[in-house]
Coordinates of C-alpha atoms in Angstrom, one line a residue:
Chain A
M1 CA 9.8 -0.5 28.3
I2 CA 8.1 -3.7 27.8
E3 CA 9.2 -6.2 25.5
V4 CA 7.0 -9.5 24.6
R5 CA 8.6 -11.9 22.0
D6 CA 6.8 -15.0 20.8
L7 CA 4.5 -15.4 24.1
L8 CA 2.8 -18.5 24.2
K9 CA 0.3 -19.6 27.2
V10 CA -1.6 -23.0 26.7
F11 CA -4.3 -24.0 29.4
D12 CA -4.7 -27.6 29.2
T13 CA -7.7 -28.5 31.4
R14 CA -8.8 -32.2 31.1
G15 CA -7.8 -32.6 27.7
Q16 CA -9.4 -29.2 26.5
V17 CA -6.2 -27.4 25.0
V18 CA -6.8 -23.5 24.7
R19 CA -4.0 -21.6 23.3
A20 CA -4.8 -18.4 25.4
V21 CA -1.9 -16.2 24.2
D22 CA -0.7 -17.5 21.0
N23 CA 2.6 -16.3 19.8
V24 CA 2.2 -12.5 20.7
S25 CA 5.2 -10.3 20.0
T26 CA 4.9 -6.6 20.9
G27 CA 6.6 -4.0 22.9
V28 CA 5.7 -0.9 24.8
A29 CA 7.7 2.2 24.8
K30 CA 8.2 4.3 27.8
G31 CA 5.4 6.9 28.5
E32 CA 3.3 5.0 26.0
V33 CA -0.3 4.0 26.8
V34 CA -1.5 0.7 25.2
V35 CA -5.0 -0.4 25.3
V36 CA -5.7 -3.8 24.7
L37 CA -9.1 -4.6 22.9
G38 CA -10.9 -7.9 21.8
P39 CA -14.1 -10.1 22.7
S40 CA -14.2 -12.0 26.1
G41 CA -12.2 -15.0 26.2
S42 CA -9.6 -13.5 23.7
G43 CA -6.9 -14.1 25.9
K44 CA -6.1 -10.2 26.5
S45 CA -6.4 -10.6 30.4
T46 CA -4.1 -13.6 30.3
F47 CA -1.6 -11.5 28.3
L48 CA -1.7 -8.9 30.7
R49 CA -1.2 -11.3 33.7
C50 CA 1.6 -12.8 32.0
L51 CA 3.4 -9.4 32.0
N52 CA 3.9 -9.4 35.7
G53 CA 4.4 -13.4 36.2
L54 CA 0.5 -13.9 37.8
E55 CA 0.3 -16.3 34.9
H56 CA 3.1 -18.6 33.8
F57 CA 3.5 -18.8 30.2
D58 CA 5.0 -21.8 28.4
A59 CA 7.2 -20.3 26.0
G60 CA 8.8 -16.9 24.9
H61 CA 10.2 -14.0 26.4
V62 CA 8.8 -10.9 28.5
S63 CA 11.1 -8.4 29.7
I64 CA 10.3 -5.1 31.5
N65 CA 13.0 -2.5 31.9
G66 CA 15.5 -4.9 30.4
I67 CA 14.8 -7.4 33.2
P68 CA 13.8 -11.0 31.7
L69 CA 10.6 -12.5 33.6
A70 CA 11.5 -16.1 32.7
D71 CA 14.9 -16.0 33.8
P72 CA 15.4 -18.2 36.8
K73 CA 17.9 -15.7 38.3
T74 CA 15.2 -12.8 38.3
D75 CA 13.8 -12.3 41.7
I76 CA 10.1 -12.1 40.8
N77 CA 9.2 -9.9 43.7
A78 CA 11.6 -7.3 42.9
Y79 CA 10.3 -7.4 39.3
R80 CA 6.8 -6.9 40.4
R81 CA 7.6 -4.0 42.6
E82 CA 8.2 -2.0 39.5
V83 CA 4.9 -3.2 37.8
G84 CA 1.7 -2.1 39.4
M85 CA -1.6 -4.0 38.5
V86 CA -5.1 -2.8 39.1
F87 CA -7.6 -5.6 39.0
Q88 CA -11.3 -5.8 37.9
H89 CA -12.6 -6.6 41.2
F90 CA -10.4 -4.2 43.0
N91 CA -8.9 -7.0 45.3
L92 CA -8.5 -4.4 48.4
F93 CA -7.7 -5.9 51.6
P94 CA -11.0 -6.1 53.4
H95 CA -9.6 -6.5 56.7
M96 CA -7.5 -3.2 56.5
T97 CA -8.3 0.5 56.3
V98 CA -7.7 2.2 53.4
L99 CA -4.7 3.8 54.8
E100 CA -3.2 0.6 55.6
N101 CA -4.1 -1.0 52.3
L102 CA -1.7 1.6 50.7
C103 CA 0.9 1.2 53.5
L104 CA 1.6 -2.5 53.6
A105 CA 3.4 -3.0 50.7
Q106 CA 5.6 0.1 51.3
K107 CA 6.2 -1.0 54.9
V108 CA 6.8 -4.7 53.9
V109 CA 8.6 -4.5 50.6
R110 CA 10.0 -1.0 50.3
K111 CA 10.8 -0.9 54.3
R112 CA 9.6 2.7 54.4
N113 CA 9.3 4.2 57.6
K114 CA 5.7 5.1 59.3
A115 CA 5.8 8.7 58.5
E116 CA 7.2 8.5 54.9
R117 CA 4.8 5.7 54.0
E118 CA 1.6 7.4 55.2
A119 CA 2.7 10.8 54.0
K120 CA 3.0 9.0 50.5
A121 CA -0.5 7.5 51.0
R122 CA -2.1 10.6 51.8
A123 CA -0.6 12.5 48.8
L124 CA -2.0 9.6 46.7
L125 CA -5.4 9.6 47.9
D126 CA -5.4 13.3 47.6
K127 CA -4.6 12.7 44.3
V128 CA -7.2 10.3 43.3
G129 CA -9.8 12.2 45.2
I130 CA -10.5 10.3 48.3
A131 CA -8.5 11.8 50.9
E132 CA -11.3 11.7 53.4
K133 CA -11.6 8.1 53.4
A134 CA -8.3 7.2 54.6
N135 CA -9.6 5.6 57.9
E136 CA -12.6 3.8 56.4
F137 CA -12.6 0.0 55.5
P138 CA -13.1 -0.7 52.0
S139 CA -16.5 -2.3 52.6
R140 CA -17.8 1.3 53.3
L141 CA -16.7 2.8 49.9
S142 CA -18.6 2.7 46.6
G143 CA -17.1 0.7 43.6
G144 CA -15.6 3.6 42.1
Q145 CA -14.0 4.8 45.2
Q146 CA -12.5 1.2 45.7
Q147 CA -11.1 1.2 42.4
R148 CA -9.5 4.6 42.9
V149 CA -7.9 3.3 46.1
A150 CA -6.9 0.2 44.4
I151 CA -5.0 2.5 41.7
A152 CA -3.7 4.6 44.7
R153 CA -2.3 1.4 46.3
A154 CA -0.4 0.3 43.1
L155 CA 1.2 3.9 42.8
A156 CA 2.5 3.9 46.4
M157 CA 5.0 1.4 45.3
E158 CA 6.2 4.0 42.4
P159 CA 6.0 1.7 39.6
K160 CA 7.4 2.1 36.3
V161 CA 4.5 0.3 34.5
M162 CA 1.1 0.1 35.4
L163 CA -1.3 -2.8 33.9
F164 CA -5.1 -2.4 34.2
D165 CA -7.3 -5.5 34.0
E166 CA -10.8 -4.1 33.1
P167 CA -10.6 -1.9 36.0
T168 CA -14.0 -0.4 35.0
S169 CA -16.1 -3.3 34.0
A170 CA -17.2 -4.1 37.7
L171 CA -18.4 -0.8 38.1
D172 CA -21.9 0.7 38.1
P173 CA -22.1 3.2 34.7
E174 CA -22.2 6.3 37.1
M175 CA -18.7 5.4 38.6
V176 CA -16.9 4.6 35.4
G177 CA -16.0 8.2 34.7
E178 CA -14.4 8.9 38.3
V179 CA -12.1 6.1 37.5
L180 CA -11.3 6.7 33.9
D181 CA -10.4 10.3 35.1
V182 CA -7.7 9.1 37.3
M183 CA -6.1 6.8 34.4
K184 CA -6.2 9.8 31.9
T185 CA -4.7 12.1 34.5
L186 CA -1.8 9.2 35.0
A187 CA -1.4 9.0 31.3
K188 CA -0.9 12.8 31.0
E189 CA 1.9 12.3 33.6
G190 CA 3.8 10.2 31.3
M191 CA 2.9 6.8 33.2
T192 CA 3.8 3.8 30.7
M193 CA 0.1 2.0 31.0
V194 CA -1.2 -1.2 29.3
C195 CA -5.1 -1.2 29.7
V196 CA -7.3 -4.1 28.8
T197 CA -10.6 -2.4 28.8
H198 CA -13.9 -2.3 27.1
E199 CA -14.2 1.6 27.1
M200 CA -13.7 2.6 23.5
G201 CA -13.8 6.2 24.4
F202 CA -11.2 5.9 26.8
A203 CA -9.2 4.0 24.1
R204 CA -9.7 6.6 21.1
E205 CA -8.8 9.6 23.5
V206 CA -6.2 8.5 25.6
A207 CA -4.4 5.6 23.8
D208 CA -1.3 5.7 21.8
R209 CA -1.8 2.4 20.3
V210 CA -4.5 -0.1 20.4
L211 CA -3.8 -4.1 20.3
F212 CA -6.7 -6.3 19.3
F213 CA -6.9 -9.8 20.4
D214 CA -8.9 -12.6 19.2
H215 CA -8.5 -16.4 20.0
G216 CA -5.1 -15.6 21.6
K217 CA -3.6 -14.0 18.5
L218 CA -2.6 -10.3 18.1
L219 CA -4.3 -9.4 15.2
E220 CA -3.9 -5.6 14.9
D221 CA -1.6 -3.1 16.4
S222 CA -2.5 0.2 15.3
A223 CA -2.8 4.0 16.3
P224 CA -6.6 4.6 17.8
A225 CA -7.7 6.7 14.9
A226 CA -6.6 4.4 12.2
F227 CA -8.0 1.2 14.3
F228 CA -11.3 2.8 14.8
D229 CA -12.0 4.2 11.6
S230 CA -10.5 1.7 9.2
P231 CA -9.6 -1.6 11.1
K232 CA -7.7 -3.8 8.6
D233 CA -8.5 -7.2 10.2
P234 CA -12.0 -8.7 9.5
R235 CA -12.5 -9.7 12.8
A236 CA -11.7 -6.5 14.2
Q237 CA -14.3 -5.0 11.9
A238 CA -16.9 -7.4 13.0
F239 CA -15.9 -6.6 16.7
L240 CA -16.2 -2.7 16.2
R241 CA -19.6 -3.2 14.5
Q242 CA -20.7 -5.1 17.6
V243 CA -19.3 -2.6 20.3
L244 CA -19.9 0.7 18.6
Chain B
M1 CA -46.1 -9.0 53.0
I2 CA -45.5 -6.6 56.0
K3 CA -43.4 -7.8 58.5
H4 CA -45.1 -7.4 62.2
K5 CA -43.0 -7.0 65.4
K6 CA -43.8 -9.4 67.8
A7 CA -43.0 -9.1 71.4
Q8 CA -40.2 -11.8 72.2
W9 CA -40.5 -12.0 75.9
P10 CA -43.6 -14.5 76.4
W11 CA -41.5 -17.0 74.3
H12 CA -38.5 -16.5 76.5
G13 CA -40.8 -17.0 79.2
L14 CA -42.0 -20.4 77.7
T15 CA -38.5 -21.3 77.6
A16 CA -38.0 -20.8 81.0
L17 CA -41.3 -22.8 82.0
V18 CA -40.0 -25.8 80.1
L19 CA -36.7 -25.8 81.6
V20 CA -38.2 -25.5 85.2
G21 CA -40.7 -28.3 84.1
L22 CA -37.7 -30.5 83.2
A23 CA -35.8 -29.8 86.5
I24 CA -39.0 -30.6 88.6
S25 CA -39.5 -34.1 86.7
L26 CA -36.0 -34.9 87.3
Y27 CA -36.2 -34.2 91.0
L28 CA -39.4 -36.0 91.3
A29 CA -37.5 -38.9 89.2
T30 CA -34.8 -39.1 91.7
S31 CA -37.1 -38.7 94.9
M32 CA -39.1 -41.8 93.4
M33 CA -35.8 -44.2 93.7
A34 CA -35.1 -42.7 97.0
Y35 CA -32.0 -41.1 96.5
E36 CA -30.8 -39.2 99.2
W37 CA -29.5 -35.8 98.2
R38 CA -26.2 -34.7 100.4
W39 CA -25.0 -31.6 98.9
N40 CA -23.5 -30.6 102.0
R41 CA -20.9 -33.4 101.6
V42 CA -19.6 -31.7 98.4
P43 CA -17.9 -28.5 99.5
Q44 CA -15.1 -30.3 101.3
Y45 CA -14.0 -31.9 97.9
F46 CA -13.2 -28.2 96.8
A47 CA -11.5 -26.9 99.9
Y48 CA -10.9 -28.4 103.4
Q49 CA -9.2 -27.7 106.6
A50 CA -6.1 -30.2 106.6
E51 CA -4.9 -31.1 109.8
E52 CA -0.9 -31.4 110.5
A53 CA 0.2 -33.4 113.4
Q54 CA 2.7 -31.7 116.0
R55 CA 4.9 -34.3 117.7
A56 CA 7.6 -34.1 120.2
A57 CA 11.1 -34.3 119.2
S58 CA 12.4 -36.2 122.2
Y59 CA 11.7 -37.4 125.7
G60 CA 10.7 -34.7 128.0
T61 CA 8.0 -32.7 129.7
V62 CA 5.6 -30.2 129.1
A63 CA 7.0 -27.3 130.5
E64 CA 4.5 -24.4 129.9
I65 CA 1.2 -24.0 127.9
V66 CA 0.3 -20.5 127.1
V67 CA -3.2 -20.0 125.3
Q68 CA -3.6 -17.2 122.7
G69 CA -7.4 -17.3 121.5
D70 CA -7.9 -20.6 119.7
N71 CA -4.3 -21.6 119.5
A72 CA -2.1 -22.8 122.1
R73 CA 2.0 -22.4 122.3
V74 CA 3.4 -25.7 124.3
T75 CA 6.9 -25.5 125.4
L76 CA 8.4 -28.9 125.8
K77 CA 11.5 -29.2 127.9
G78 CA 13.5 -32.3 126.7
E79 CA 15.8 -34.6 128.8
D80 CA 18.8 -33.1 127.1
G81 CA 17.5 -29.8 128.4
E82 CA 16.7 -28.4 124.9
P83 CA 13.5 -26.7 124.6
Q84 CA 10.7 -27.4 121.9
V85 CA 8.3 -24.5 121.0
L86 CA 5.2 -25.9 119.3
D87 CA 2.0 -23.9 118.4
V88 CA -1.2 -26.1 117.9
V89 CA -5.0 -25.8 117.9
K90 CA -6.2 -25.4 121.5
D91 CA -9.0 -27.7 121.1
S92 CA -6.5 -30.6 119.6
L93 CA -4.3 -30.3 122.5
Q94 CA -4.1 -33.7 124.6
L95 CA -1.7 -32.7 127.2
S96 CA -1.5 -30.5 130.4
R97 CA 1.4 -29.0 132.1
G98 CA 4.2 -31.4 133.7
D99 CA 2.8 -34.5 131.5
D100 CA 5.6 -36.7 130.3
V101 CA 6.1 -37.1 126.3
A102 CA 7.9 -39.6 124.5
E103 CA 9.6 -39.0 121.1
G104 CA 6.9 -39.0 118.5
D105 CA 4.0 -38.1 120.7
Q106 CA 1.2 -36.2 119.2
I107 CA 0.9 -32.9 121.0
G108 CA -1.7 -31.5 118.9
V109 CA -2.4 -30.5 115.4
T110 CA -2.3 -27.2 113.3
R111 CA -4.9 -26.6 110.6
H112 CA -4.9 -24.8 107.2
W113 CA -6.9 -24.7 104.3
A114 CA -6.0 -26.9 101.3
A115 CA -7.6 -27.5 98.0
G116 CA -9.7 -30.3 97.6
P117 CA -9.4 -33.1 94.8
L118 CA -12.0 -31.3 92.8
A119 CA -10.1 -28.1 92.8
W120 CA -7.0 -30.1 92.0
G121 CA -8.8 -31.7 89.1
L122 CA -10.1 -28.4 87.6
W123 CA -6.4 -27.1 87.7
T124 CA -5.1 -30.1 86.0
T125 CA -7.7 -30.1 83.4
L126 CA -7.1 -26.3 83.0
W127 CA -3.6 -26.6 82.3
L128 CA -3.8 -29.6 80.3
S129 CA -6.3 -28.0 78.0
V130 CA -4.2 -24.6 77.7
V131 CA -0.8 -26.2 77.1
S132 CA -2.3 -28.8 74.5
G133 CA -4.4 -26.1 73.0
A134 CA -1.3 -23.7 72.5
L135 CA 0.6 -26.6 71.2
G136 CA -2.2 -27.8 69.0
L137 CA -2.7 -24.5 67.3
V138 CA 1.1 -24.1 66.5
I139 CA 1.1 -27.6 65.3
G140 CA -2.2 -27.2 63.3
L141 CA -1.0 -24.1 61.5
F142 CA 2.3 -25.7 60.6
A143 CA 0.7 -28.6 59.1
G144 CA -2.3 -26.7 57.7
L145 CA 0.1 -24.6 55.7
C146 CA 2.1 -27.7 54.8
R147 CA -0.9 -29.2 53.4
L148 CA -1.0 -26.1 50.8
S149 CA 2.8 -26.0 50.3
N150 CA 3.9 -26.5 46.9
N151 CA 6.4 -29.0 48.2
P152 CA 5.2 -32.4 47.6
T153 CA 7.0 -34.0 50.3
L154 CA 5.5 -31.4 53.0
R155 CA 2.0 -31.8 51.4
D156 CA 2.2 -35.8 51.4
L157 CA 3.7 -35.7 55.3
S158 CA 0.7 -33.4 56.6
T159 CA -1.8 -35.3 54.7
V160 CA -0.6 -38.5 56.3
Y161 CA -0.6 -36.8 59.8
V162 CA -4.1 -35.5 59.4
E163 CA -5.7 -38.7 58.0
L164 CA -3.8 -40.9 60.6
V165 CA -4.9 -38.8 63.7
R166 CA -8.3 -38.1 62.4
G167 CA -8.8 -41.8 61.5
T168 CA -8.0 -43.4 65.0
P169 CA -10.0 -42.7 68.2
L170 CA -8.2 -40.4 70.8
L171 CA -8.4 -42.8 73.3
V172 CA -6.3 -45.4 71.5
Q173 CA -3.9 -42.5 70.7
I174 CA -3.5 -41.7 74.3
F175 CA -2.9 -45.5 74.9
I176 CA -0.3 -45.6 72.4
F177 CA 1.5 -42.6 73.4
Y178 CA 1.6 -43.5 76.9
F179 CA 2.1 -47.2 76.7
F180 CA 4.4 -47.3 73.3
I181 CA 6.1 -44.1 72.9
G182 CA 6.2 -43.2 76.5
T183 CA 7.9 -46.6 77.3
V184 CA 10.4 -46.3 74.3
L185 CA 11.3 -42.7 75.1
N186 CA 10.6 -42.8 78.9
L187 CA 7.8 -40.0 78.9
S188 CA 6.1 -39.0 81.9
R189 CA 2.2 -39.7 81.8
E190 CA 1.6 -35.9 81.6
F191 CA 3.9 -35.5 78.7
A192 CA 2.2 -38.6 77.2
G193 CA -1.2 -36.9 77.8
V194 CA -0.5 -33.4 76.7
A195 CA 1.5 -34.7 73.4
A196 CA -1.6 -36.9 72.5
L197 CA -4.0 -34.3 73.1
A198 CA -1.9 -31.8 71.2
L199 CA -1.4 -33.7 68.2
F200 CA -5.0 -34.8 68.1
T201 CA -6.0 -31.1 68.0
G202 CA -3.3 -30.2 65.6
A203 CA -4.9 -32.4 63.0
Y204 CA -8.3 -30.7 63.3
V205 CA -6.9 -27.3 63.4
A206 CA -4.9 -28.1 60.4
E207 CA -8.0 -28.8 58.4
I208 CA -9.7 -25.7 59.8
V209 CA -6.6 -23.8 58.8
R210 CA -6.5 -25.4 55.2
A211 CA -10.3 -24.4 54.8
G212 CA -9.8 -20.9 55.9
V213 CA -7.0 -20.3 53.7
Q214 CA -8.7 -21.8 50.6
S215 CA -11.5 -19.9 51.3
I216 CA -10.1 -16.6 50.9
A217 CA -10.5 -15.2 47.3
R218 CA -7.4 -15.9 45.0
G219 CA -7.5 -12.3 43.9
Q220 CA -6.3 -11.3 47.5
N221 CA -3.0 -13.3 47.2
E222 CA -2.7 -12.0 43.5
A223 CA -3.1 -8.5 44.7
A224 CA -0.5 -8.8 47.4
R225 CA 2.0 -10.6 45.2
S226 CA 1.5 -7.8 42.3
L227 CA 2.6 -5.4 44.8
G228 CA 5.9 -7.4 45.3
L229 CA 5.2 -9.2 48.5
N230 CA 6.7 -12.7 48.6
A231 CA 4.5 -15.8 49.1
S232 CA 5.1 -15.8 53.2
Q233 CA 4.5 -12.2 53.2
S234 CA 1.4 -12.2 51.6
M235 CA 0.2 -15.2 53.8
R236 CA 1.2 -13.6 56.8
H237 CA -0.3 -9.8 56.3
V238 CA -3.2 -10.5 53.8
I239 CA -4.2 -14.3 53.6
L240 CA -4.0 -15.3 57.4
P241 CA -5.7 -12.3 59.2
Q242 CA -8.5 -12.9 56.9
A243 CA -8.7 -16.6 57.3
F244 CA -8.4 -16.2 61.1
K245 CA -11.7 -14.0 61.0
R246 CA -13.4 -16.8 59.2
V247 CA -12.3 -20.0 61.2
L248 CA -12.7 -18.5 64.6
P249 CA -16.1 -20.2 65.2
P250 CA -14.9 -23.8 64.2
L251 CA -11.5 -23.1 66.0
A252 CA -13.7 -22.1 69.2
G253 CA -15.4 -25.2 68.8
Q254 CA -12.3 -27.1 68.4
F255 CA -10.9 -25.8 71.7
I256 CA -14.2 -26.4 73.5
S257 CA -13.9 -30.2 72.3
L258 CA -10.5 -30.2 73.4
V259 CA -11.3 -29.3 76.9
K260 CA -14.0 -31.8 77.1
D261 CA -11.5 -34.5 75.6
T262 CA -9.0 -33.9 78.2
S263 CA -11.3 -36.2 80.6
L264 CA -9.9 -39.0 78.3
V265 CA -6.3 -38.8 79.8
S266 CA -7.8 -39.9 83.2
V267 CA -7.3 -43.5 81.5
I268 CA -3.6 -43.0 82.0
A269 CA -3.9 -42.1 85.7
I270 CA -3.9 -38.2 85.2
T271 CA -5.7 -37.0 88.0
E272 CA -7.8 -34.3 86.1
L273 CA -11.2 -33.3 86.5
T274 CA -13.1 -36.6 85.6
K275 CA -10.9 -38.7 87.5
S276 CA -11.0 -36.7 90.8
G277 CA -14.7 -36.7 90.8
R278 CA -14.4 -40.6 90.4
E279 CA -12.3 -40.6 93.4
A280 CA -14.3 -38.0 95.2
I281 CA -17.4 -40.3 94.8
T282 CA -15.5 -43.4 96.3
T283 CA -15.0 -41.7 99.5
S284 CA -18.5 -39.5 99.6
F285 CA -20.9 -41.8 97.8
S286 CA -22.4 -39.0 96.5
T287 CA -22.7 -39.9 93.1
F288 CA -25.3 -37.5 91.5
E289 CA -24.0 -34.5 93.5
I290 CA -20.1 -35.0 92.5
W291 CA -21.3 -35.7 88.7
F292 CA -23.4 -32.6 88.5
C293 CA -20.4 -30.6 90.0
V294 CA -18.0 -32.1 87.5
A295 CA -20.2 -31.1 84.7
G296 CA -20.8 -27.6 86.1
L297 CA -17.1 -27.3 86.2
Y298 CA -16.6 -28.0 82.6
L299 CA -19.5 -25.6 81.7
L300 CA -17.4 -23.0 83.9
I301 CA -14.4 -23.5 81.6
N302 CA -16.2 -23.8 78.3
L303 CA -18.9 -21.1 78.7
P304 CA -16.6 -18.3 79.0
L305 CA -14.5 -19.8 76.3
S306 CA -17.3 -19.6 73.8
H307 CA -18.3 -16.0 75.3
L308 CA -14.5 -14.9 74.4
A309 CA -15.0 -16.6 70.7
S310 CA -18.0 -14.6 70.0
R311 CA -16.6 -11.2 71.6
L312 CA -13.6 -11.7 69.5
E313 CA -15.7 -12.6 66.5
R314 CA -17.5 -9.2 66.8
R315 CA -14.6 -7.2 67.3
L316 CA -13.1 -8.6 64.1
A317 CA -16.3 -7.9 62.2
Q318 CA -15.8 -4.1 62.4
S319 CA -14.2 -4.1 58.8
D320 CA -17.2 -5.7 57.2

């Protein structure tokens, strides 16, 4: 489903060269849930953002569903339609109601008619458990509710892959559960997912594979049980000692 | 510390007192220099009864005068036998029945209400402001987006435009437009005036638009793009609506400035409010009254404008 080969992303700010993603090669199979772990600044978010072209990479090859991202002939907008993304800070459109947030891309990109897109939106809001907030503005919602709306908004485009960029990091602790529950449901339904997260419990319970990043390098790629119980890389061992 | 709620009205009362005091001292100051206020001369500059002379078309005699209320219907019988019927105001009638008239003799006048110079000036200022404001908004939006473009040529051109216009006085721009570009391209003075005002406003609107767009968090564009919207769809549906809400106050300020700046086109002999005020003074000699009236008329345009802007701002704030 997702194929990454020799991905390289270098940040060059005023002479300071940082290899944010350093020769990463991996793949994600259809229906697989991959959790990306690592200390902050390890390049895991940059890696995720390279997957849907929000970040331009310097070398390598990324393809989803066989469509290469770096190919100039690839229509980046058509590519992104198939890849949903959920952000740390939700990034809901504040000037639109929840329903309008879910309908905008369906209308502009998918050209669905009003009845169809609203039915889809309401069904998704129902699924994430906030059907009654359809006509509220995002500012009236709690963080957890906003993040669930953001997930529903991405799902409204019927993506084949979902990317999660620290979806629970900006939430109050009591709201983390409701968002993770939605993600678990998605995983059970067979959605292909890549999650950057600090939720070790989620990783252990839901992930099929865990990727461990540090200093832009993919250091470990193993099943969650193996990773949490007997990490092979010394930096992964140190990281787990810190967080567990 | 506990916040006590204090009554506000005594302070508003004090404000009123200060204003009244200022007005009184102004009045006293003018009375000391023996200025004679003649407000009764002002209304005729807004609207007056225009007189139109009615003249005989050929040699003949007055055949009949029929008086109906304030009007009189005069029938002239020409030498060639052709009758001519004229309606005039009774008190302006200078002939009686049987009088001979020559071709071109004035029989009387008709009166009708006509807009005075200040009313025309107000109208000219209004349409100048509306037309150049609308054009300036379009130019500014386009130039502002060009400044944010990835294309270096568009970016350079819009930067040159903004810097050139912001760095030179509007008065000079108006002269250049009228005397140089207007002569080369054979433009009318109104066209030159509107073009200068629109380009001037456009440069400032461009900067306002740019600032507004840049103030929207990057995540908004990223979220829109990640949903498959292209750059212009994201701009149109996500960024600009939010930016518009933020730039409304400076934009309203810019349009209020524009209304006032239209007074500068009087230098190329467009008779807008300020110039008609000056003309009214040359015939009335009521300098103070006319200038106060002109100031009041500008306020008459601008106060509703800022009221409208704040109402719009409140309406857009419902999503916060």
